[in-house]
mmCIF file of C-alpha atoms in Angstrom:
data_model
loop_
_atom_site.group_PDB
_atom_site.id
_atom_site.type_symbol
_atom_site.label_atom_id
_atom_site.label_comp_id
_atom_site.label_asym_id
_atom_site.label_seq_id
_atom_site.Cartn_x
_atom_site.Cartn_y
_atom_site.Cartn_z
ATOM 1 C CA UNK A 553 87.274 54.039 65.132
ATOM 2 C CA UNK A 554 86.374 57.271 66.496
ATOM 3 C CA UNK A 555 87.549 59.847 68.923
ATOM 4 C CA UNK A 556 85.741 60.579 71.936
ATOM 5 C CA UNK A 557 85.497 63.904 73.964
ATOM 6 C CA UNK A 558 87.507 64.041 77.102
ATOM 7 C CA UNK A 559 85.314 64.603 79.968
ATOM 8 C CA UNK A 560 86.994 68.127 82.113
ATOM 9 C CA UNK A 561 87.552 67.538 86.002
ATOM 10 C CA UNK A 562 84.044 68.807 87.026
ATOM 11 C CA UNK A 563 81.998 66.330 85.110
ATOM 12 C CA UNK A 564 79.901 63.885 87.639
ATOM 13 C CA UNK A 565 80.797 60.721 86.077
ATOM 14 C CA UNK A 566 84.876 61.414 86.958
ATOM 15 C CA UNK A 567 83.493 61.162 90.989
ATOM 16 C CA UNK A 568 82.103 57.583 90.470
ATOM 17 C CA UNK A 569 82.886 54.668 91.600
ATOM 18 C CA UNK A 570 82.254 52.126 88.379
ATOM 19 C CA UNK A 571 80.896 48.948 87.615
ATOM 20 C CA UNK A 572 81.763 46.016 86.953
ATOM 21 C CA UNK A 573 81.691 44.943 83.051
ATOM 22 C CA UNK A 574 79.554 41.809 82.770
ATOM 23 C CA UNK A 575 79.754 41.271 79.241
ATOM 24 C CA UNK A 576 82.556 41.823 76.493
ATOM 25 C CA UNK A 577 80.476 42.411 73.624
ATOM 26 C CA UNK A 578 80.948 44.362 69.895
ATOM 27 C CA UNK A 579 80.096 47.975 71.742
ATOM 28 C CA UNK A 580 82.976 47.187 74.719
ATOM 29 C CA UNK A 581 85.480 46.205 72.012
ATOM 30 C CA UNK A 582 84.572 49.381 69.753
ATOM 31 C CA UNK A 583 84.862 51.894 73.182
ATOM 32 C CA UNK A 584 88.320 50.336 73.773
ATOM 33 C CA UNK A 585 89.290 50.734 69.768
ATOM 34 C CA UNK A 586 87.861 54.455 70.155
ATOM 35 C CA UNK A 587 89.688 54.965 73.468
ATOM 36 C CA UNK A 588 93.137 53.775 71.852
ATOM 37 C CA UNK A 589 92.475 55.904 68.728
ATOM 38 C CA UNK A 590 91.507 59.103 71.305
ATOM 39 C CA UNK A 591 94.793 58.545 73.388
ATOM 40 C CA UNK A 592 96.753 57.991 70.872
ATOM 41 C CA UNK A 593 96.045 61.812 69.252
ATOM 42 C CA UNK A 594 96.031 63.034 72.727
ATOM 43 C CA UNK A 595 99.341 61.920 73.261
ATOM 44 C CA UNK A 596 98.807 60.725 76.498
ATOM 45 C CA UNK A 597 99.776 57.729 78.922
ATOM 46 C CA UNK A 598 96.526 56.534 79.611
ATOM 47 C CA UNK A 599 92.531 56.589 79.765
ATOM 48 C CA UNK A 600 90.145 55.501 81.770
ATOM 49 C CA UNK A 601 86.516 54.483 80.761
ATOM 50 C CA UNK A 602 84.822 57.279 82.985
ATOM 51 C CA UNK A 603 86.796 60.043 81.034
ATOM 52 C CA UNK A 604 84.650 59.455 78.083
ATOM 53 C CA UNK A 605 81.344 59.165 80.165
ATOM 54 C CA UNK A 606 81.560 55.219 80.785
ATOM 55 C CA UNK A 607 80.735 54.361 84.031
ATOM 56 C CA UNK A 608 82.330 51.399 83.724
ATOM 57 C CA UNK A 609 85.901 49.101 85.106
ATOM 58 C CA UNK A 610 87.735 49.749 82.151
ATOM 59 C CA UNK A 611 91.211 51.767 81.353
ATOM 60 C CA UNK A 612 94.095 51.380 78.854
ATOM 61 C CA UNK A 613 97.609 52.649 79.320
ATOM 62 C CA UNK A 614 100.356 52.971 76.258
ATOM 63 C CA UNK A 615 103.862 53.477 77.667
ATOM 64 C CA UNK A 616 107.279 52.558 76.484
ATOM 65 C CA UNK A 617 106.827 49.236 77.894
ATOM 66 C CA UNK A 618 103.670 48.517 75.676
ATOM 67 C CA UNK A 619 99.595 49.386 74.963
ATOM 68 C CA UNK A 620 97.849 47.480 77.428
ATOM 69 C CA UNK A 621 94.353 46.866 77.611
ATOM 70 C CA UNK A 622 92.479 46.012 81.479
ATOM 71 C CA UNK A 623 88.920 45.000 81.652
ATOM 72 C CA UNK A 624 87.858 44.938 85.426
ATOM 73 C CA UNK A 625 91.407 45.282 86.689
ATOM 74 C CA UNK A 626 92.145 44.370 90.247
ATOM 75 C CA UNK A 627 95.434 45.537 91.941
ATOM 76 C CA UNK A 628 96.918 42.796 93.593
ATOM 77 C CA UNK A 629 99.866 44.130 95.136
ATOM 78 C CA UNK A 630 102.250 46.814 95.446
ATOM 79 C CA UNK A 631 105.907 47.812 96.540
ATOM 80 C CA UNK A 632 108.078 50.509 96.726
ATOM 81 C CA UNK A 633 107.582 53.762 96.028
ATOM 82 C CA UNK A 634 108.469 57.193 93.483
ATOM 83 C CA UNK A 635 107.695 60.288 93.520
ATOM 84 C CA UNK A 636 106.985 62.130 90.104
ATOM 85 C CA UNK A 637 105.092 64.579 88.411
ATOM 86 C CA UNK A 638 101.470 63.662 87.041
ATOM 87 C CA UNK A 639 98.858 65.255 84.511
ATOM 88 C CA UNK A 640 95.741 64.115 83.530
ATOM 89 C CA UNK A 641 93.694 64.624 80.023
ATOM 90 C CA UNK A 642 90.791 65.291 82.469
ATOM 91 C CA UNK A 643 92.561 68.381 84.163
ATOM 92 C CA UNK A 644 94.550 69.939 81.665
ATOM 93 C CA UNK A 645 96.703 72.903 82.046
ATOM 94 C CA UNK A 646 97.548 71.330 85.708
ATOM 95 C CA UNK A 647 100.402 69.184 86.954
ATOM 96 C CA UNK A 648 101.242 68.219 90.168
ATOM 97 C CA UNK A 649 103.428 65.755 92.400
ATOM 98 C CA UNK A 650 102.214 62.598 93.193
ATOM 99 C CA UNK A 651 103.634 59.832 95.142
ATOM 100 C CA UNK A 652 102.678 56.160 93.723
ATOM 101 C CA UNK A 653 104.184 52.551 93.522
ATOM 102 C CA UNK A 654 107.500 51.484 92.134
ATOM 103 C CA UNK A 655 105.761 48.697 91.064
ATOM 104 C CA UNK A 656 102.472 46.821 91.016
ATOM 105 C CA UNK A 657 100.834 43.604 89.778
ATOM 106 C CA UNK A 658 97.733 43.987 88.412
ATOM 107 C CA UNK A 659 95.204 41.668 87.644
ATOM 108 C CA UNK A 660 92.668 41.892 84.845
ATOM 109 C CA UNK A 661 90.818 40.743 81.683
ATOM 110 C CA UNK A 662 91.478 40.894 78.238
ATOM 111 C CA UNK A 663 89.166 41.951 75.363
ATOM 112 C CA UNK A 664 88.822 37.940 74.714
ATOM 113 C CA UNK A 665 87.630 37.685 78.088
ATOM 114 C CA UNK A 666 90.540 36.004 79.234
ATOM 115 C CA UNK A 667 92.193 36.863 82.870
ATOM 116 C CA UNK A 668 95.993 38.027 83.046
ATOM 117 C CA UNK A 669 98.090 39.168 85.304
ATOM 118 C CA UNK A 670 100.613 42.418 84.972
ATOM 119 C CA UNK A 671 103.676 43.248 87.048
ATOM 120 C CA UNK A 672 104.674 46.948 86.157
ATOM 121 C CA UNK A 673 107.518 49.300 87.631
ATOM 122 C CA UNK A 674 108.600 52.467 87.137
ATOM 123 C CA UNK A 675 106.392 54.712 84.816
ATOM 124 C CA UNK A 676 104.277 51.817 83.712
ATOM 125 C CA UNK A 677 103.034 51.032 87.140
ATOM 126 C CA UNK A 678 102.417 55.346 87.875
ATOM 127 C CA UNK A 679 100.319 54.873 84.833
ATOM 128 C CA UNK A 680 98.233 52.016 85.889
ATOM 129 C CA UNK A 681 97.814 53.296 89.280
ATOM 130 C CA UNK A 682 96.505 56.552 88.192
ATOM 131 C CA UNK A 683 94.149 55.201 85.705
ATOM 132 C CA UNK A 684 93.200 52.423 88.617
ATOM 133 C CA UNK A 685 91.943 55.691 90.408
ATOM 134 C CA UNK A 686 89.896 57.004 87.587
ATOM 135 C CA UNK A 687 87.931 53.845 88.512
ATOM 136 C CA UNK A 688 86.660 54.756 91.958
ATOM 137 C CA UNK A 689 86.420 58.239 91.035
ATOM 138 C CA UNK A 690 90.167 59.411 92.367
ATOM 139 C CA UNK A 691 91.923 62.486 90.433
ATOM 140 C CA UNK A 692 95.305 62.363 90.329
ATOM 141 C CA UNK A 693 94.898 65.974 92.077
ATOM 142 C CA UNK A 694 93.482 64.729 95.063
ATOM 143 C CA UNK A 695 96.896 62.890 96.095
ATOM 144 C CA UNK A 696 99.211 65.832 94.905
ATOM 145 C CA UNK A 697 101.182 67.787 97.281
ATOM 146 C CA UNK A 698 101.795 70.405 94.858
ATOM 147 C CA UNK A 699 99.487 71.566 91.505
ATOM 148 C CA UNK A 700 100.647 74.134 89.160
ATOM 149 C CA UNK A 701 100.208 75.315 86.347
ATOM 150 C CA UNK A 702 101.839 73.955 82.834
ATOM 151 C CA UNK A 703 104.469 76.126 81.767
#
């Protein structure tokens, strides 16, 4: 495993929409083991594939409720709603309030290639949502009312 850079809010491939992953092979299953091992010493919630220059439909998310892996993910429904304060390991130094789901089912595939399906609340489900975005090149900071700067 290895870590990858962080792409910085500014970089192209963060404004993309992505593509879809036709193929689980050894070089998708080595960018998720790299992604894990990057988040993991970033100490952060989540990361999406274009954050390390992948245009592709791929994100993983480690919260309290467990490390999750979504190839190709496809939100299938939401409900509710919270209000909370987001960051992002693409814009750091920056936080800001963002409303997103209470919870959401989620839809994706697994590094085996087989399909599951994910309901998530609370923190979880803010987690997925804003990685979701990453995917059709949404920042968290385009949905906050208020940025500022970490303390």
């Amino acid at each position: 495993m290895a870590k990858l850079e962080i792409l910085q809010v500014g970089a192209p491939v963060l404004r993309e929409k992505c593509v879809k992953v036709e193929n689980i092979d050894l070089n998708l299953l080595k960018l998720l083991d790299d992604m894990k091992q990057t988040l993991e010493e970033a100490q952060g919630a989540g990361l999406a594939a274009p954050q390390v220059g992948k245009n592709i439909r791929v994100f993983i998310v480690s919260t309290d409720d467990g490390y999750f892996e979504f190839i190709n993910p496809r939100i299938l429904g939401v409900s509710g709603s919270q209000y909370g304060v987001e960051g992002c390991l693409s814009v750091k130094g920056k936080w800001g309030d963002v409303k997103r789901p209470k919870k959401v089912t989620i839809e994706a595939t697994d590094r085996y290639g087989k399909k599951f399906k994910l309901v998530a609340r609370d923190f979880t489900a803010r987690a997925i949502c804003h990685e979701n975005d990453h995917l059709d090149g949404i920042l968290y900071i385009d949905k906050a009312n208020k940025l500022r700067d970490e303390a």
